[in-house]
mmCIF file of C-alpha atoms and ligand atoms in Angstrom:
data_model
loop_
_atom_site.group_PDB
_atom_site.id
_atom_site.type_symbol
_atom_site.label_atom_id
_atom_site.label_comp_id
_atom_site.label_asym_id
_atom_site.label_seq_id
_atom_site.Cartn_x
_atom_site.Cartn_y
_atom_site.Cartn_z
ATOM 1 C CA MET A 1423 116.421 112.015 91.366
ATOM 2 C CA GLN A 1424 113.363 113.909 92.556
ATOM 3 C CA LYS A 1425 112.921 115.121 96.109
ATOM 4 C CA ASN A 1426 110.983 113.007 98.530
ATOM 5 C CA THR A 1427 108.056 115.252 99.316
ATOM 6 C CA ASN A 1428 104.785 113.404 99.614
ATOM 7 C CA LYS A 1429 106.141 109.877 99.697
ATOM 8 C CA GLN A 1430 107.661 109.684 103.125
ATOM 9 C CA ARG A 1431 105.460 108.009 105.650
ATOM 10 C CA VAL A 1432 105.892 108.157 109.334
ATOM 11 C CA LEU A 1433 104.058 105.441 111.108
ATOM 12 C CA LEU A 1434 104.137 105.331 114.835
ATOM 13 C CA GLN A 1435 102.728 102.092 116.053
ATOM 14 C CA SER A 1436 102.134 101.626 119.702
ATOM 15 C CA GLU A 1437 100.061 98.485 119.457
ATOM 16 C CA LYS A 1438 102.177 95.593 120.567
ATOM 17 C CA SER A 1439 99.946 92.682 119.643
ATOM 18 C CA GLY A 1440 101.404 90.082 117.332
ATOM 19 C CA ARG A 1441 104.950 89.843 116.069
ATOM 20 C CA ARG A 1442 106.872 92.566 114.240
ATOM 21 C CA LEU A 1443 108.913 90.985 111.470
ATOM 22 C CA ALA A 1444 111.136 92.266 108.677
ATOM 23 C CA ILE A 1445 112.313 90.603 105.455
ATOM 24 C CA SER A 1446 114.678 92.210 102.948
ATOM 25 C CA ASP A 1447 115.842 91.661 99.359
ATOM 26 C CA ILE A 1448 113.865 88.821 97.734
ATOM 27 C CA HIS A 1449 114.954 89.559 94.132
ATOM 28 C CA GLY A 1450 112.553 87.271 92.292
ATOM 29 C CA CYS A 1451 113.117 84.221 94.503
ATOM 30 C CA SER A 1452 109.456 83.334 94.895
ATOM 31 C CA LYS A 1453 109.862 79.726 96.067
ATOM 32 C CA THR A 1454 112.296 80.794 98.768
ATOM 33 C CA LEU A 1455 109.848 83.490 99.880
ATOM 34 C CA ARG A 1456 106.979 80.979 100.002
ATOM 35 C CA ALA A 1457 109.098 78.581 102.060
ATOM 36 C CA LEU A 1458 110.049 81.353 104.500
ATOM 37 C CA LEU A 1459 106.412 82.480 104.795
ATOM 38 C CA ASN A 1460 105.492 78.874 105.477
ATOM 39 C CA LYS A 1461 107.904 78.830 108.403
ATOM 40 C CA LEU A 1462 106.556 82.149 109.710
ATOM 41 C CA GLN A 1463 102.820 81.329 109.553
ATOM 42 C CA ILE A 1464 101.740 84.991 109.516
ATOM 43 C CA THR A 1465 98.465 85.884 111.215
ATOM 44 C CA SER A 1466 96.462 89.122 111.038
ATOM 45 C CA GLU A 1467 97.992 90.108 114.397
ATOM 46 C CA ASP A 1468 101.495 90.180 112.937
ATOM 47 C CA THR A 1469 103.104 93.178 111.282
ATOM 48 C CA LEU A 1470 105.384 92.086 108.471
ATOM 49 C CA TYR A 1471 107.674 94.663 106.865
ATOM 50 C CA PHE A 1472 109.343 94.060 103.518
ATOM 51 C CA LEU A 1473 112.414 96.174 102.863
ATOM 52 C CA GLY A 1474 112.191 96.287 99.057
ATOM 53 C CA ASP A 1475 113.961 94.810 96.024
ATOM 54 C CA TYR A 1476 111.255 92.284 95.210
ATOM 55 C CA ILE A 1477 112.187 92.130 91.544
ATOM 56 C CA ASP A 1478 115.136 91.505 89.163
ATOM 57 C CA ARG A 1479 118.058 89.031 89.220
ATOM 58 C CA GLY A 1480 116.087 85.977 90.429
ATOM 59 C CA PRO A 1481 113.810 83.714 88.391
ATOM 60 C CA ASP A 1482 110.312 85.017 89.105
ATOM 61 C CA SER A 1483 109.788 88.703 89.870
ATOM 62 C CA SER A 1484 106.081 88.694 88.976
ATOM 63 C CA GLU A 1485 105.395 85.776 91.316
ATOM 64 C CA VAL A 1486 107.109 87.593 94.200
ATOM 65 C CA LEU A 1487 105.006 90.705 93.516
ATOM 66 C CA ASP A 1488 101.847 88.585 93.352
ATOM 67 C CA ILE A 1489 102.663 86.914 96.683
ATOM 68 C CA ILE A 1490 103.202 90.243 98.444
ATOM 69 C CA ILE A 1491 100.176 91.941 96.866
ATOM 70 C CA GLN A 1492 98.036 88.979 97.960
ATOM 71 C CA LEU A 1493 99.573 88.891 101.435
ATOM 72 C CA LYS A 1494 98.857 92.603 101.871
ATOM 73 C CA LYS A 1495 95.218 92.019 100.915
ATOM 74 C CA GLU A 1496 94.885 89.154 103.355
ATOM 75 C CA PHE A 1497 96.810 90.774 106.204
ATOM 76 C CA PRO A 1498 96.456 94.565 106.339
ATOM 77 C CA LYS A 1499 99.461 94.931 108.656
ATOM 78 C CA VAL A 1500 101.802 93.687 105.932
ATOM 79 C CA THR A 1501 103.875 96.748 104.996
ATOM 80 C CA PRO A 1502 106.143 96.621 101.936
ATOM 81 C CA LEU A 1503 108.700 99.398 101.347
ATOM 82 C CA SER A 1504 110.350 100.393 98.088
ATOM 83 C CA GLY A 1505 113.799 99.222 97.035
ATOM 84 C CA ASN A 1506 116.018 100.808 94.406
ATOM 85 C CA HIS A 1507 114.959 98.119 91.927
ATOM 86 C CA GLU A 1508 111.274 99.060 92.157
ATOM 87 C CA TYR A 1509 112.121 102.747 91.866
ATOM 88 C CA GLN A 1510 114.415 102.153 88.882
ATOM 89 C CA MET A 1511 111.819 99.994 87.159
ATOM 90 C CA LEU A 1512 109.241 102.793 87.383
ATOM 91 C CA GLN A 1513 111.798 105.358 86.210
ATOM 92 C CA ALA A 1514 112.902 103.155 83.308
ATOM 93 C CA GLU A 1515 109.327 102.778 82.110
ATOM 94 C CA LYS A 1516 108.859 106.536 82.250
ATOM 95 C CA GLU A 1517 112.140 107.491 80.608
ATOM 96 C CA TYR A 1518 112.945 104.775 78.056
ATOM 97 C CA ASN A 1519 111.247 104.118 74.756
ATOM 98 C CA GLU A 1520 109.357 100.838 74.370
ATOM 99 C CA LYS A 1521 112.289 98.870 72.969
ATOM 100 C CA ALA A 1522 114.839 100.142 75.486
ATOM 101 C CA PHE A 1523 112.450 99.451 78.364
ATOM 102 C CA TYR A 1524 111.827 95.911 77.135
ATOM 103 C CA TYR A 1525 115.574 95.241 77.017
ATOM 104 C CA TYR A 1526 116.022 96.785 80.456
ATOM 105 C CA VAL A 1527 113.466 94.316 81.863
ATOM 106 C CA LYS A 1528 114.972 91.397 79.921
ATOM 107 C CA LYS A 1529 118.484 92.173 81.039
ATOM 108 C CA LEU A 1530 117.470 91.995 84.691
ATOM 109 C CA ASN A 1531 114.939 89.148 84.427
ATOM 110 C CA ASN A 1532 114.785 85.754 82.717
ATOM 111 C CA SER A 1533 111.173 86.363 81.846
ATOM 112 C CA THR A 1534 109.164 89.452 80.986
ATOM 113 C CA SER A 1535 106.142 88.337 82.978
ATOM 114 C CA ILE A 1536 105.967 91.663 84.815
ATOM 115 C CA LEU A 1537 105.009 93.180 81.433
ATOM 116 C CA ASN A 1538 101.731 93.031 79.519
ATOM 117 C CA LYS A 1539 101.301 92.429 75.779
ATOM 118 C CA LYS A 1540 102.036 96.080 75.081
ATOM 119 C CA LYS A 1541 105.418 95.667 76.796
ATOM 120 C CA LYS A 1542 104.368 97.999 79.602
ATOM 121 C CA LEU A 1543 104.377 97.113 83.286
ATOM 122 C CA ARG A 1544 101.225 95.263 84.240
ATOM 123 C CA LYS A 1545 98.904 97.774 85.889
ATOM 124 C CA LYS A 1546 98.736 95.908 89.218
ATOM 125 C CA TYR A 1547 102.540 95.916 89.483
ATOM 126 C CA ARG A 1548 102.930 99.592 88.545
ATOM 127 C CA LYS A 1549 100.214 100.535 91.040
ATOM 128 C CA PHE A 1550 101.856 98.435 93.755
ATOM 129 C CA MET A 1551 105.373 99.797 93.146
ATOM 130 C CA LYS A 1552 104.099 103.378 93.041
ATOM 131 C CA SER A 1553 102.345 102.913 96.378
ATOM 132 C CA LEU A 1554 105.481 101.922 98.291
ATOM 133 C CA PRO A 1555 106.867 104.210 101.009
ATOM 134 C CA TYR A 1556 110.632 104.797 101.145
ATOM 135 C CA TYR A 1557 111.006 104.343 104.870
ATOM 136 C CA ILE A 1558 109.011 103.651 108.009
ATOM 137 C CA GLU A 1559 109.538 105.085 111.464
ATOM 138 C CA LEU A 1560 108.401 103.098 114.479
ATOM 139 C CA GLU A 1561 108.689 103.916 118.167
ATOM 140 C CA ASP A 1562 111.964 102.059 118.397
ATOM 141 C CA TYR A 1563 113.098 101.415 114.813
ATOM 142 C CA PHE A 1564 113.572 102.913 111.390
ATOM 143 C CA LEU A 1565 113.117 100.562 108.455
ATOM 144 C CA VAL A 1566 114.536 101.521 105.068
ATOM 145 C CA HIS A 1567 115.924 99.740 102.013
ATOM 146 C CA ALA A 1568 119.470 101.158 101.945
ATOM 147 C CA GLY A 1569 119.902 103.647 104.792
ATOM 148 C CA PHE A 1570 120.151 107.320 105.711
ATOM 149 C CA ASP A 1571 122.768 109.847 104.734
ATOM 150 C CA PHE A 1572 122.930 111.707 108.034
ATOM 151 C CA LYS A 1573 125.382 114.193 106.544
ATOM 152 C CA LYS A 1574 122.462 115.604 104.541
ATOM 153 C CA GLU A 1575 120.347 118.328 106.069
ATOM 154 C CA ASN A 1576 117.176 116.315 105.447
ATOM 155 C CA PRO A 1577 118.269 112.669 105.363
ATOM 156 C CA PHE A 1578 114.668 111.464 105.402
ATOM 157 C CA ASP A 1579 113.808 113.359 102.206
ATOM 158 C CA ASP A 1580 116.684 112.151 100.082
ATOM 159 C CA ILE A 1581 115.280 109.312 97.986
ATOM 160 C CA ASN A 1582 118.629 108.575 96.387
ATOM 161 C CA SER A 1583 120.302 107.741 99.678
ATOM 162 C CA LEU A 1584 117.223 106.031 101.159
ATOM 163 C CA LEU A 1585 117.354 103.569 98.262
ATOM 164 C CA ASN A 1586 121.027 103.410 97.294
ATOM 165 C CA ILE A 1587 123.432 104.426 100.056
ATOM 166 C CA ARG A 1588 126.107 101.984 101.226
ATOM 167 C CA ASN A 1589 128.061 102.204 104.486
ATOM 168 C CA PHE A 1590 126.510 105.181 106.201
ATOM 169 C CA LYS A 1591 127.397 106.294 109.687
ATOM 170 C CA TYR A 1592 124.827 106.127 112.474
ATOM 171 C CA ASN A 1593 123.809 109.442 114.021
ATOM 172 C CA MET A 1594 122.356 109.146 117.514
ATOM 173 C CA GLU A 1595 120.643 112.544 117.410
ATOM 174 C CA LYS A 1596 119.115 112.354 113.938
ATOM 175 C CA ALA A 1597 118.083 108.707 114.355
ATOM 176 C CA LYS A 1598 116.681 109.583 117.822
ATOM 177 C CA GLY A 1599 118.539 106.632 119.293
ATOM 178 C CA LYS A 1600 116.410 104.205 117.289
ATOM 179 C CA SER A 1601 117.835 101.141 115.587
ATOM 180 C CA ILE A 1602 117.847 101.077 111.793
ATOM 181 C CA ILE A 1603 117.042 97.925 109.839
ATOM 182 C CA ILE A 1604 118.235 97.865 106.254
ATOM 183 C CA GLY A 1605 118.621 95.559 103.259
ATOM 184 C CA HIS A 1606 120.339 96.377 99.942
ATOM 185 C CA SER A 1607 123.927 95.386 100.744
ATOM 186 C CA PRO A 1608 124.579 91.623 100.835
ATOM 187 C CA THR A 1609 125.972 90.796 104.261
ATOM 188 C CA TYR A 1610 127.563 87.530 105.335
ATOM 189 C CA PHE A 1611 125.481 85.428 107.649
ATOM 190 C CA HIS A 1612 127.915 85.463 110.582
ATOM 191 C CA GLN A 1613 128.014 89.276 110.340
ATOM 192 C CA ILE A 1614 124.230 89.508 110.483
ATOM 193 C CA LEU A 1615 124.245 87.350 113.613
ATOM 194 C CA LYS A 1616 127.044 89.434 115.147
ATOM 195 C CA GLN A 1617 125.215 92.748 114.627
ATOM 196 C CA ILE A 1618 122.120 91.358 116.308
ATOM 197 C CA LYS A 1619 124.048 89.825 119.202
ATOM 198 C CA LYS A 1620 125.958 93.059 119.788
ATOM 199 C CA ASN A 1621 122.767 95.136 119.655
ATOM 200 C CA LYS A 1622 124.139 97.292 116.824
ATOM 201 C CA LYS A 1623 122.182 100.419 115.890
ATOM 202 C CA ILE A 1624 122.335 99.434 112.207
ATOM 203 C CA ILE A 1625 121.154 95.934 111.357
ATOM 204 C CA LYS A 1626 121.898 94.770 107.822
ATOM 205 C CA LEU A 1627 119.422 92.040 107.040
ATOM 206 C CA ASP A 1628 120.244 91.164 103.442
ATOM 207 C CA ASN A 1629 122.034 87.822 103.215
ATOM 208 C CA GLY A 1630 121.992 88.078 99.414
ATOM 209 C CA CYS A 1631 119.466 85.290 99.001
ATOM 210 C CA VAL A 1632 119.809 85.397 95.201
ATOM 211 C CA TYR A 1633 123.609 84.834 95.277
ATOM 212 C CA THR A 1634 123.991 81.071 95.210
ATOM 213 C CA LYS A 1635 126.816 80.751 92.689
ATOM 214 C CA PRO A 1636 130.477 81.836 92.615
ATOM 215 C CA HIS A 1637 130.604 85.629 92.394
ATOM 216 C CA LYS A 1638 133.366 88.094 91.591
ATOM 217 C CA ILE A 1639 132.892 90.183 94.738
ATOM 218 C CA TYR A 1640 131.095 88.000 97.258
ATOM 219 C CA ASP A 1641 131.892 84.659 98.856
ATOM 220 C CA TYR A 1642 128.590 83.088 97.850
ATOM 221 C CA LYS A 1643 128.983 80.337 100.459
ATOM 222 C CA GLN A 1644 128.305 82.921 103.156
ATOM 223 C CA LEU A 1645 125.234 84.242 101.330
ATOM 224 C CA GLY A 1646 122.092 82.648 99.882
ATOM 225 C CA LYS A 1647 119.573 82.863 102.723
ATOM 226 C CA LEU A 1648 116.398 84.889 102.913
ATOM 227 C CA CYS A 1649 116.206 86.123 106.497
ATOM 228 C CA CYS A 1650 113.391 87.378 108.659
ATOM 229 C CA PHE A 1651 114.197 89.447 111.746
ATOM 230 C CA ASN A 1652 111.857 89.598 114.723
ATOM 231 C CA LEU A 1653 112.075 93.213 115.946
ATOM 232 C CA ASP A 1654 111.050 92.307 119.482
ATOM 233 C CA THR A 1655 112.699 88.971 120.245
ATOM 234 C CA LYS A 1656 115.711 89.702 117.925
ATOM 235 C CA GLU A 1657 115.280 86.201 116.588
ATOM 236 C CA LEU A 1658 116.380 85.448 113.029
ATOM 237 C CA ILE A 1659 114.385 82.971 110.963
ATOM 238 C CA CYS A 1660 115.999 82.069 107.645
ATOM 239 C CA GLN A 1661 115.308 80.070 104.531
ATOM 240 C CA LYS A 1662 118.077 78.822 102.253
ATOM 241 C CA ASN A 1663 117.515 79.700 98.599
ATOM 242 C CA ILE A 1664 115.546 77.007 96.763
ATOM 243 C CA ASP A 1665 115.018 78.977 93.517
ATOM 244 C CA VAL A 1666 118.445 79.141 91.922
HETATM 245 MN MN1 MN B 3081 118.884 97.260 96.597
#
């Protein structure tokens, strides 16, 4: 895994107009995303953060990418971050031969609609995935796909942990007292609510929207919602999966 040199973006936003919203792991569930966006009725005043993992597992990765690319065009304050699945997709295309890459995409997706006829990533998707920052720092929050390994000397430069870490410990000094919003690890709905209610410094937002069937690790009955967190009102707006 390369070092995070030029890809980290620090964005301090002091403007407080509009809502600040965050949505995590969509995993190809485009209809669920559309339904959630319908509930939210985003305007150009709102800042909407996406915490990554747009693709793989669910039925329509290319549709999810199209929705977010379009949304970003329409509303410039829409800010998508990278997940491990976007990073791995770009790496796989770079490292695998054509056949191996095709099977990688097929294994993780029902369709290969993110690919062109030459079995390469469609240009618009590669460009989009390459443009994604790994984390965002606000006045009062950090937003990142997986989290921060505060045991590392430079936790903000370590792409591997930003995208893949599970169960990290909060560090008041290194996180400057700010709350951290993450996706990546499916979290039961009552636990998400509890973290918010208790004002926890780490808020896990991923209710595993794509997990709607019996699963060997998770109790799927406590998963299956795509959730949107309002950073200011701490309100949670959710949409039950309607894709799978
Ligand atoms: Mn992930």
